[in-house]
PDB file of C-alpha atoms in Angstrom:
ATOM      1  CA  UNK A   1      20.389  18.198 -18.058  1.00  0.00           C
ATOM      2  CA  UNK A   2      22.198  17.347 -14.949  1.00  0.00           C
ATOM      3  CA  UNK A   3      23.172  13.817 -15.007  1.00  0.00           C
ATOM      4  CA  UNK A   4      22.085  12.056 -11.252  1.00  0.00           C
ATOM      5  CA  UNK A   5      24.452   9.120  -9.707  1.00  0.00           C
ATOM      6  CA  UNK A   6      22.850   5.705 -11.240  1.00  0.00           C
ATOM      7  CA  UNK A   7      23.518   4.595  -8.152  1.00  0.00           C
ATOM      8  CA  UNK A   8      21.364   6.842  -6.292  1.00  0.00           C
ATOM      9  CA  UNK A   9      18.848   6.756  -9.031  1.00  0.00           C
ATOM     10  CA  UNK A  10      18.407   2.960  -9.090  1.00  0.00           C
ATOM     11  CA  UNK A  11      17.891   3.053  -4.807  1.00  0.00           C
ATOM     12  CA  UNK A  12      15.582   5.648  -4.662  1.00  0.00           C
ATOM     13  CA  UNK A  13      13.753   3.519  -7.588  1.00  0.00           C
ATOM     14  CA  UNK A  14      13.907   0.805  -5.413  1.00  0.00           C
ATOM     15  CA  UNK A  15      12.379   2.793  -2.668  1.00  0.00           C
ATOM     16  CA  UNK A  16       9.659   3.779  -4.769  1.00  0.00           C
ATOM     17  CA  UNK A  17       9.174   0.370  -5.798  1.00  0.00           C
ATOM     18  CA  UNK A  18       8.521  -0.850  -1.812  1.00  0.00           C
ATOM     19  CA  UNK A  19       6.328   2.518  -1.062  1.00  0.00           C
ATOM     20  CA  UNK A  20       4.049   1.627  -4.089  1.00  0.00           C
ATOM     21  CA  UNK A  21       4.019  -2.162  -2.401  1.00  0.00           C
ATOM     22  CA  UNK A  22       3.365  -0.583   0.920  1.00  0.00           C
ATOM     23  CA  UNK A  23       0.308   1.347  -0.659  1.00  0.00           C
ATOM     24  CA  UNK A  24      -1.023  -1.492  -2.398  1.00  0.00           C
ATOM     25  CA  UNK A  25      -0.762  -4.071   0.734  1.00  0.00           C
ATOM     26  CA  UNK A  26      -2.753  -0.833   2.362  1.00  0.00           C
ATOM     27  CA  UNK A  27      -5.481  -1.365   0.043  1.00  0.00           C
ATOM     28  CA  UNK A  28      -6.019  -5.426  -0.231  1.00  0.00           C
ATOM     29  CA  UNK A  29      -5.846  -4.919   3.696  1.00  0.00           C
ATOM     30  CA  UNK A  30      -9.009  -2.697   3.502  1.00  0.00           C
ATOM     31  CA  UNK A  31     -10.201  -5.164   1.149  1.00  0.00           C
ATOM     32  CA  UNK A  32      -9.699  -8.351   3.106  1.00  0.00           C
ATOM     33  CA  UNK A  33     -11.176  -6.308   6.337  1.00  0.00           C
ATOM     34  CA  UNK A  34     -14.432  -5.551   4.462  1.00  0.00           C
ATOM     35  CA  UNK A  35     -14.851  -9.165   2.667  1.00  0.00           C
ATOM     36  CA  UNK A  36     -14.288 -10.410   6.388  1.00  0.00           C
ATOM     37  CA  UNK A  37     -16.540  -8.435   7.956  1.00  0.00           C
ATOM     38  CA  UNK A  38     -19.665  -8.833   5.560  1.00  0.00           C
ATOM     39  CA  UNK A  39     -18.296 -12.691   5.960  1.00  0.00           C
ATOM     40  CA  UNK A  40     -19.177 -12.522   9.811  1.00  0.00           C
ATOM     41  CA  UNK A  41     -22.626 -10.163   9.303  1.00  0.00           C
ATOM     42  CA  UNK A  42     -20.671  -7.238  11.311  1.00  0.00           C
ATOM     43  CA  UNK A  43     -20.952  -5.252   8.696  1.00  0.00           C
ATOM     44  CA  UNK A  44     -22.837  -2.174  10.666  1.00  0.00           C
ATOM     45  CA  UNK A  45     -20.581  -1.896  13.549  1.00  0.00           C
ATOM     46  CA  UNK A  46     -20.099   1.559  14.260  1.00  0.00           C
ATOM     47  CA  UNK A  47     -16.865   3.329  12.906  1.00  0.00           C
ATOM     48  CA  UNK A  48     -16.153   0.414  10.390  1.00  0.00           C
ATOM     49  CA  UNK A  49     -16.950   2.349   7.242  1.00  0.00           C
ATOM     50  CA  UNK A  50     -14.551   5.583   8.493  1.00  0.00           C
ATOM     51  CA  UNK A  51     -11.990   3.010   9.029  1.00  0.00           C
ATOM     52  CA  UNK A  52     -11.952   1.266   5.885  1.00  0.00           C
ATOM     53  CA  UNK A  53     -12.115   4.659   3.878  1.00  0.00           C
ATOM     54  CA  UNK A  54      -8.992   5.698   5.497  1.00  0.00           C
ATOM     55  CA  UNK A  55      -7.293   2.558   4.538  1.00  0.00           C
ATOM     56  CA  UNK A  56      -8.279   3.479   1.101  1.00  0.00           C
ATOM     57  CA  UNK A  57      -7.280   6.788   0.718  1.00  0.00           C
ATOM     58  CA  UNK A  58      -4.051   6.219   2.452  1.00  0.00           C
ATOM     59  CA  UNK A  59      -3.167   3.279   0.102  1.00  0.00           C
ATOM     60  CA  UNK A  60      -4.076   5.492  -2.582  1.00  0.00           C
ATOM     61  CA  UNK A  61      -2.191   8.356  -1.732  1.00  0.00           C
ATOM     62  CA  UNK A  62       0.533   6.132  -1.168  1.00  0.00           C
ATOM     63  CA  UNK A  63       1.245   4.456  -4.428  1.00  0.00           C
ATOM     64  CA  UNK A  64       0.244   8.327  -6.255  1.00  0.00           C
ATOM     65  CA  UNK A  65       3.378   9.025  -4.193  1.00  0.00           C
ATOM     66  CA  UNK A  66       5.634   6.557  -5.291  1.00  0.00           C
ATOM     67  CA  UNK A  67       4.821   6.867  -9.059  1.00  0.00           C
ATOM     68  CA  UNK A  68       5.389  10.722  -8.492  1.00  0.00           C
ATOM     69  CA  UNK A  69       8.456  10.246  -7.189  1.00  0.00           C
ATOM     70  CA  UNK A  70       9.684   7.252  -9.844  1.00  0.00           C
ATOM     71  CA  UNK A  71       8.658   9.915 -12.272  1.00  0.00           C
ATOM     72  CA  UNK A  72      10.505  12.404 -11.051  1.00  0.00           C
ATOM     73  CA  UNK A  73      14.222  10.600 -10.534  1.00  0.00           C
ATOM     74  CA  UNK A  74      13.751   8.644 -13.743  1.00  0.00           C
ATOM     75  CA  UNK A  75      13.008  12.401 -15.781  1.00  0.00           C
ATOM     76  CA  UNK A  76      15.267  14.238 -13.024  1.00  0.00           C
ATOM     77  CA  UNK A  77      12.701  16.322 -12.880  1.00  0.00           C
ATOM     78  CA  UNK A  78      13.621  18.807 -10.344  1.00  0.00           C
ATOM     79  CA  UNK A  79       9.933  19.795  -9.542  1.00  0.00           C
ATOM     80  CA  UNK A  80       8.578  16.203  -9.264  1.00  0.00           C
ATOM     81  CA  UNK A  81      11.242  15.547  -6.621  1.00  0.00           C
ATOM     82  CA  UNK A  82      10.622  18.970  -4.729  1.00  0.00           C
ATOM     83  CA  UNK A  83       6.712  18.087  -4.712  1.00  0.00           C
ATOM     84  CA  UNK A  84       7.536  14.425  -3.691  1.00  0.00           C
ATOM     85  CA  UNK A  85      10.126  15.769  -0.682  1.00  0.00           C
ATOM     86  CA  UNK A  86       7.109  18.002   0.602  1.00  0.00           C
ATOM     87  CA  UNK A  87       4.758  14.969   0.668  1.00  0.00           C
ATOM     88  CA  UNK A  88       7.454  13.166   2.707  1.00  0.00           C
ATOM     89  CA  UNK A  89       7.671  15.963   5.156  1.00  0.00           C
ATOM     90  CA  UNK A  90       4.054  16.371   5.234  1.00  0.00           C
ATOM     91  CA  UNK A  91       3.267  12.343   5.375  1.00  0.00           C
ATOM     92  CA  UNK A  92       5.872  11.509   8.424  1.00  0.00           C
ATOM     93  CA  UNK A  93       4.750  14.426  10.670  1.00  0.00           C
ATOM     94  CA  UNK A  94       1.616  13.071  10.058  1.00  0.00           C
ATOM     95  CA  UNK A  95       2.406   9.693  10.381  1.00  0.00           C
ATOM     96  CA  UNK A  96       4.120   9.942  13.701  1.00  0.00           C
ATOM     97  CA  UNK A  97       1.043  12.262  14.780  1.00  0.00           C
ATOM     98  CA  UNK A  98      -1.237   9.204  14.627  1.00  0.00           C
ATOM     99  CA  UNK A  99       1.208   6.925  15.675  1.00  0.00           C
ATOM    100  CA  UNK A 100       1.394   8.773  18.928  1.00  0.00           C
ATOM    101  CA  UNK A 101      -2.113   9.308  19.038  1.00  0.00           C
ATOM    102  CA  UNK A 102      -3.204   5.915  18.849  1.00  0.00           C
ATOM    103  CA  UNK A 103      -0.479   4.253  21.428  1.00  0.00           C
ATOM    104  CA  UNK A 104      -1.913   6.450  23.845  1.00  0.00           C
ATOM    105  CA  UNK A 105      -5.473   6.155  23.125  1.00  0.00           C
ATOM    106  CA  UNK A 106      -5.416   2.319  23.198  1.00  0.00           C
ATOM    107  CA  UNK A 107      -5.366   1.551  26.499  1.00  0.00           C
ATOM    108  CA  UNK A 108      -8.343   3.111  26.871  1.00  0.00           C
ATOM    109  CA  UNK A 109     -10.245   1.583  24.068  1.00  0.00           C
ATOM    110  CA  UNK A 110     -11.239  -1.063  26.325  1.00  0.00           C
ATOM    111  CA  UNK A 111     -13.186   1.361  29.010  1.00  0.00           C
ATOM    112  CA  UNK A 112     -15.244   2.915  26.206  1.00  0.00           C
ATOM    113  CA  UNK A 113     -16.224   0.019  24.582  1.00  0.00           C
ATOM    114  CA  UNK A 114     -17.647  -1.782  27.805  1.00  0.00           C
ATOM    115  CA  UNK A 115     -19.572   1.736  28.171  1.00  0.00           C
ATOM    116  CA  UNK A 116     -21.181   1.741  24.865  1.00  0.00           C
ATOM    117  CA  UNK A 117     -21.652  -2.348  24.717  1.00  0.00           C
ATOM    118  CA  UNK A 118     -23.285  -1.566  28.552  1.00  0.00           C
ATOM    119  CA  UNK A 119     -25.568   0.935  27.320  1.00  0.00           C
ATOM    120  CA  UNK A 120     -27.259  -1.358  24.596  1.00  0.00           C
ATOM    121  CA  UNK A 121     -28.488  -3.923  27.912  1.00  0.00           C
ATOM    122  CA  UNK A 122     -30.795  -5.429  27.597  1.00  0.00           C
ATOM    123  CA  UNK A 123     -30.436  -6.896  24.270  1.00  0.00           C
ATOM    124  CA  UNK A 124     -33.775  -8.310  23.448  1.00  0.00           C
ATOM    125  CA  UNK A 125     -34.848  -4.530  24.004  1.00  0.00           C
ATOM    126  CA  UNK A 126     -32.483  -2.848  21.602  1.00  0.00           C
ATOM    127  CA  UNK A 127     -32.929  -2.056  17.917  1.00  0.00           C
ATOM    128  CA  UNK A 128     -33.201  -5.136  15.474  1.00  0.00           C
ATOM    129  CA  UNK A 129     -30.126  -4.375  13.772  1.00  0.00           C
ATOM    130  CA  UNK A 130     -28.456  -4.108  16.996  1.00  0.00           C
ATOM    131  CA  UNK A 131     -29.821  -7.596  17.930  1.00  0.00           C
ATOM    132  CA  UNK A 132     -29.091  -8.842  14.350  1.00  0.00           C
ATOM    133  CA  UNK A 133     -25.449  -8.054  14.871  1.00  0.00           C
ATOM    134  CA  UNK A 134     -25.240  -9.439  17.894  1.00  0.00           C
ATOM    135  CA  UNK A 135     -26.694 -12.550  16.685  1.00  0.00           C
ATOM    136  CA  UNK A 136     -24.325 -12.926  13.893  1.00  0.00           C
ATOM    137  CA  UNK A 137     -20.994 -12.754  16.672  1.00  0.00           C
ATOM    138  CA  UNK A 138     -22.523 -15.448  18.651  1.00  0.00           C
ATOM    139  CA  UNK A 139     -23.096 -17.392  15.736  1.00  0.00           C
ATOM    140  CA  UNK A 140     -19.466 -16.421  14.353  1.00  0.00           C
ATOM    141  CA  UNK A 141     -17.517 -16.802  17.675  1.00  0.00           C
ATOM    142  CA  UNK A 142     -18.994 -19.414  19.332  1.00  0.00           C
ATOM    143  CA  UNK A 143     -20.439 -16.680  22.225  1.00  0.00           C
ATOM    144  CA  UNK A 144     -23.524 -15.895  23.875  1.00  0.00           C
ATOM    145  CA  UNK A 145     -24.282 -12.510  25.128  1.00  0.00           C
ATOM    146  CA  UNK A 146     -21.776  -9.774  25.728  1.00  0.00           C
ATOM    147  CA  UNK A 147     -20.976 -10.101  29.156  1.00  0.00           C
ATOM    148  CA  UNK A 148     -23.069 -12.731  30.574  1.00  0.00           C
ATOM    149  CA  UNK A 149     -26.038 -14.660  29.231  1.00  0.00           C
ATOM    150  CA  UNK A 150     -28.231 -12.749  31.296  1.00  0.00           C
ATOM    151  CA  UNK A 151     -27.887  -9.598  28.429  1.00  0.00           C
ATOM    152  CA  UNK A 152     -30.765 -11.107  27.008  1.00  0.00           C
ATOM    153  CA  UNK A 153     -33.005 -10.271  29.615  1.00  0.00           C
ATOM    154  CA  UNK A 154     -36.051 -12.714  28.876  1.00  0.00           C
ATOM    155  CA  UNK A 155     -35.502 -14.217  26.120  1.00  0.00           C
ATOM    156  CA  UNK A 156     -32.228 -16.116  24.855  1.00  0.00           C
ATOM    157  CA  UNK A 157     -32.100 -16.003  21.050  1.00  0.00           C
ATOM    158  CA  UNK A 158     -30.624 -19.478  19.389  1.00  0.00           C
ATOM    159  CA  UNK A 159     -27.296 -18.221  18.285  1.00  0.00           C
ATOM    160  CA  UNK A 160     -26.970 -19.202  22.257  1.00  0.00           C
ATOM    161  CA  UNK A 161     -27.478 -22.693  21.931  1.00  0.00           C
ATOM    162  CA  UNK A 162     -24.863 -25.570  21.720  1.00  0.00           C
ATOM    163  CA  UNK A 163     -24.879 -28.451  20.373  1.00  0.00           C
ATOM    164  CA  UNK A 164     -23.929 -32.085  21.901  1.00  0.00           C
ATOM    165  CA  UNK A 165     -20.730 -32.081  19.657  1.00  0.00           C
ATOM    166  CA  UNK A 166     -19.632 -28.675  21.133  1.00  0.00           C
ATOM    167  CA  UNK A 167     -20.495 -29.713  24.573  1.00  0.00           C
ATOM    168  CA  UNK A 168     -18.131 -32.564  24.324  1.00  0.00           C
ATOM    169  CA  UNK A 169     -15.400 -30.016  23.801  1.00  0.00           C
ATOM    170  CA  UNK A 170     -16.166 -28.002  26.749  1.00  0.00           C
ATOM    171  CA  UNK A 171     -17.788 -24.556  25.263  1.00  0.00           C
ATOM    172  CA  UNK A 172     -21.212 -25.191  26.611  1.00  0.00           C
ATOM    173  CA  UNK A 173     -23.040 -24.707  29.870  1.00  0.00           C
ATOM    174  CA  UNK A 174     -26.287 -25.550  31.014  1.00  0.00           C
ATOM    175  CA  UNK A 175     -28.238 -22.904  32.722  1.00  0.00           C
ATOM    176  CA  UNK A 176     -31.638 -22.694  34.609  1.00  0.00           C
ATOM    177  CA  UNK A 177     -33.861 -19.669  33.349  1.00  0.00           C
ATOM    178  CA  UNK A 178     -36.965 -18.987  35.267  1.00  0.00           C
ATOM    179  CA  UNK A 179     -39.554 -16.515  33.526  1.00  0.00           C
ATOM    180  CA  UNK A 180     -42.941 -19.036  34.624  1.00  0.00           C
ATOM    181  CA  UNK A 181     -42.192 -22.212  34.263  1.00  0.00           C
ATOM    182  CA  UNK A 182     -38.013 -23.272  35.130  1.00  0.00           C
ATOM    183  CA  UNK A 183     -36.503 -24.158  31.575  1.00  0.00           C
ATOM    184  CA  UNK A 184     -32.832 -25.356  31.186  1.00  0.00           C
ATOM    185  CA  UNK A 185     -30.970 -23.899  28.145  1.00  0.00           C
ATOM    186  CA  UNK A 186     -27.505 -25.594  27.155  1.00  0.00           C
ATOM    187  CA  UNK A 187     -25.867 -22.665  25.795  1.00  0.00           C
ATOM    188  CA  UNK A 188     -21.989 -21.406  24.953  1.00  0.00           C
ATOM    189  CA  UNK A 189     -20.031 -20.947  27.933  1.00  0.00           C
ATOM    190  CA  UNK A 190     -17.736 -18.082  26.338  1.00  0.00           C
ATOM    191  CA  UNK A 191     -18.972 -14.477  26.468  1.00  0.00           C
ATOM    192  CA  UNK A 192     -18.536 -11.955  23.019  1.00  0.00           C
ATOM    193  CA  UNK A 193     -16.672  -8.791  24.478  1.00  0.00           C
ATOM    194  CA  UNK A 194     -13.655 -10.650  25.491  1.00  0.00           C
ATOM    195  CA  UNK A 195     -13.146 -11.967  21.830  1.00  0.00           C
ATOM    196  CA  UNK A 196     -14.551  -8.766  20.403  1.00  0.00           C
ATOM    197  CA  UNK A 197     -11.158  -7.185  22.667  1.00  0.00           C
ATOM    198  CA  UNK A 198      -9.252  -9.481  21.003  1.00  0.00           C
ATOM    199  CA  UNK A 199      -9.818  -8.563  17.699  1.00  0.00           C
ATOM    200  CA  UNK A 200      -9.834  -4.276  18.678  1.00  0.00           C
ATOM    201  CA  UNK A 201      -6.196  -5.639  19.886  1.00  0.00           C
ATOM    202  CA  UNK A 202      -4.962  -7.291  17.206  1.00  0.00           C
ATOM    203  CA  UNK A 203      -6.630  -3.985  14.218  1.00  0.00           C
ATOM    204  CA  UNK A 204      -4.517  -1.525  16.546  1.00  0.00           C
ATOM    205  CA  UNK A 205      -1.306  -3.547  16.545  1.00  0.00           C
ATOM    206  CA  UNK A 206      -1.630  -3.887  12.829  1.00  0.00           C
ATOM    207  CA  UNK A 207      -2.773   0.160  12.555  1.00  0.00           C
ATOM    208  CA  UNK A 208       0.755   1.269  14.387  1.00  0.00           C
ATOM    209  CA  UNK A 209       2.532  -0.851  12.559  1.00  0.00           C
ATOM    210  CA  UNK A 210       0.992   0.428   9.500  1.00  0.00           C
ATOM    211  CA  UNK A 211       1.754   4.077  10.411  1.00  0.00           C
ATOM    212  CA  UNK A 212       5.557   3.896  11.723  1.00  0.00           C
ATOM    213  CA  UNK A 213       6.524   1.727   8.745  1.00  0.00           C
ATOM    214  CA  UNK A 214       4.733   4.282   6.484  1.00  0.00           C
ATOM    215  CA  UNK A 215       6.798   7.543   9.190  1.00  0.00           C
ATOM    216  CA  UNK A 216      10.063   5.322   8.533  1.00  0.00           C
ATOM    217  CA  UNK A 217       9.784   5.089   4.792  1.00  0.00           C
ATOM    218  CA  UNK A 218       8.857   9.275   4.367  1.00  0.00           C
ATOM    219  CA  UNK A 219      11.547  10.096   6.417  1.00  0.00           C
ATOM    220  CA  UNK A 220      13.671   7.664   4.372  1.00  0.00           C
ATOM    221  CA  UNK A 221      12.382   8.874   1.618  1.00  0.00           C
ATOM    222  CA  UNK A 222      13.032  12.795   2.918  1.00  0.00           C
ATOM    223  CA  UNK A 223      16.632  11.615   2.851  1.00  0.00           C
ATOM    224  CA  UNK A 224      16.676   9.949  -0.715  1.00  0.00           C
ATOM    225  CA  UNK A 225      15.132  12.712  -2.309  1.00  0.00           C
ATOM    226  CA  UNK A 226      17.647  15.918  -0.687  1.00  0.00           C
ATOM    227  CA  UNK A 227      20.235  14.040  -2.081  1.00  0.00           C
ATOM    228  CA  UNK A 228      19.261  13.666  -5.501  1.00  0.00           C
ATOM    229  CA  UNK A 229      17.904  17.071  -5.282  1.00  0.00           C
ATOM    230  CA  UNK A 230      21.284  18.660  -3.981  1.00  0.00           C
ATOM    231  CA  UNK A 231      23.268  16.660  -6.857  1.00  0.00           C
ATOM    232  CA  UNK A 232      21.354  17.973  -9.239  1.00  0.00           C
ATOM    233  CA  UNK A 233      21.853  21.159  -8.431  1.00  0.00           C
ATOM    234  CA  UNK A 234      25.723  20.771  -7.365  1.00  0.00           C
ATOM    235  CA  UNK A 235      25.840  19.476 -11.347  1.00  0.00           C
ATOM    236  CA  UNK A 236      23.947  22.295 -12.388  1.00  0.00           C
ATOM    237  CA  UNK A 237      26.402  25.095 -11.689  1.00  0.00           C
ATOM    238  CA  UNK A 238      28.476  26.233 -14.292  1.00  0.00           C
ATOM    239  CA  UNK A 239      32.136  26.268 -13.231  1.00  0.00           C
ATOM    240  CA  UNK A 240      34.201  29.438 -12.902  1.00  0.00           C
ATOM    241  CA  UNK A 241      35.954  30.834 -15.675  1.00  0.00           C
ATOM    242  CA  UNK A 242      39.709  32.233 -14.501  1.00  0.00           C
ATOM    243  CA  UNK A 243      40.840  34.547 -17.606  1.00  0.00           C
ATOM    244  CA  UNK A 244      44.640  35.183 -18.021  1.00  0.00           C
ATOM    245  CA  UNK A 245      47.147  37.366 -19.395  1.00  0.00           C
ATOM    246  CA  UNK A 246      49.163  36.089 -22.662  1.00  0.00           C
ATOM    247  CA  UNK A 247      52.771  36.696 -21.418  1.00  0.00           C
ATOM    248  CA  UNK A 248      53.565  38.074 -24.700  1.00  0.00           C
ATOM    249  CA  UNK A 249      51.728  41.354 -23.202  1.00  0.00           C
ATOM    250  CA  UNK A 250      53.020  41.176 -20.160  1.00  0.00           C
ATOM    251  CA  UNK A 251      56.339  43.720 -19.325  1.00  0.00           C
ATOM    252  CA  UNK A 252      59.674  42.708 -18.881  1.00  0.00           C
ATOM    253  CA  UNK A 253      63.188  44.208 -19.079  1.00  0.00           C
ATOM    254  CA  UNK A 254      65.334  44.216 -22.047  1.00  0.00           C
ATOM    255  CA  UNK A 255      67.372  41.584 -21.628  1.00  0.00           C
ATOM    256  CA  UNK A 256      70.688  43.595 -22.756  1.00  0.00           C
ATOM    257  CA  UNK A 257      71.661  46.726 -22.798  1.00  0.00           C
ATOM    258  CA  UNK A 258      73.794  48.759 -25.858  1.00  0.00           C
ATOM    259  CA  UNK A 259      76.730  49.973 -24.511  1.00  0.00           C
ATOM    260  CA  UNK A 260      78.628  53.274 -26.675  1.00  0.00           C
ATOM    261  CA  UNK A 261      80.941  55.746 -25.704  1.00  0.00           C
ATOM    262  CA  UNK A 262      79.889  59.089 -25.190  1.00  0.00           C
ATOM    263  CA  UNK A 263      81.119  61.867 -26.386  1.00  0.00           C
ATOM    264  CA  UNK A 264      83.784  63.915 -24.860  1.00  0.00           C
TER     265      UNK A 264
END
């Protein structure tokens, strides 16, 4: 068996070692993101459950990776490490794919959101769930309606309302509402879809950074992997065998010669 540098081994180990970290963070980040989000009752937003599968599956797929590859440098198994190298050329165009993707999609997040948020006005004449989620931001974040109070059409649920404590701080305002009779509602000054932005900011930031740390380690990986590949199959090529001549075969002239007189 050919015999790998321990040096080399022990890195791309190492490596191993951080992808299978990488994978794992992957998952508890999925996990933290759903605990969170039945936490704040947003549990039905749209697109949530596709997201959170795909953090599972890639954290899965990433430490399956990583133990492949551990098992394939600590056996120097040749085939391991070819099927591991493959996965790294698969997983960074990927990778970078998405990254790419995303960065330019992002800025336009923000336009199709407002559209679909826009479309569910007025919200005391949209679905229960939808009013039920809505409900559970304002209660979460402090917010009343989605862009204005007014989203509520007639009637102003009491996740609007603030108290005399929050007041004092400066969230609250105090509106006149007219349907018959002119009532006065003290309700939270802030509206949802700004903080709602906030939040679509901050899961992209931490989505590219997920997937061009995950490009950089494949493609570092891609690198690890040749090399231990092409050593073991430098060490696995039998030298050349150069056959010689013994010299006692070999033709040379007499060293003397007899020397007689001929005859006459």
């Amino acid at each position: 068996m050919a015999k790998v540098n321990v040096c080399l081994k022990r890195t791309f180990t190492f490596f191993n070692l951080l992808f299978a970290i990488v994978g794992g963070l992957i998952i508890g980040l999925a996990l933290l993101s759903q605990t969170l989000s039945r936490r704040n009752g947003v549990q039905e937003l749209e697109g949530r459950t596709i997201g959170l599968i795909t953090l599972y599956i890639m954290g899965s797929i990433t430490m399956m990776i990583a133990i492949l590859g551990a098992y394939g440098a600590h056996r120097e198994n040749r085939g391991a490490l070819i099927a591991f190298l493959v996965f790294m050329v698969i997983g960074s165009l990927m990778m970078l794919k998405t990254g790419v993707s995303t960065a330019i999609s992002r800025p336009q997040v923000e336009n199709v959101l407002e559209e679909k948020f826009r479309s569910l006005l007025p919200l005391d004449q949209s679905a229960q769930s939808t009013q039920n989620i809505i409900n559970s931001l304002q209660e979460t974040f402090q917010c009343c309606g989605l862009f204005s109070y007014k989203d509520w059409g007639k009637e102003i649920p009491s996740s609007c309302d603030c108290n005399s404590e929050q007041e004092m701080e400066g969230k609250c305002q105090t509106v006149q509402y007219q349907v018959i009779h002119m009532i006065y509602y003290t309700l939270y000054h802030p509206t949802c879809f700004p903080i709602i932005m906030e939040y679509v900011a901050m899961v992209y930031n931490i989505l590219l950074a997920v997937v061009f740390s995950l490009a950089t380690l494949a493609l570092l990986g891609m690198m690890l992997s040749s090399m231990i590949i092409h050593q073991m199959r430098q060490q696995g090529v039998r030298p050349t065998m150069v056959l010689t001549i013994p010299a006692i075969f070999s033709q040379q002239p007499p060293k003397y010669q007899e020397l007689y007189n001929s005859p006459a």
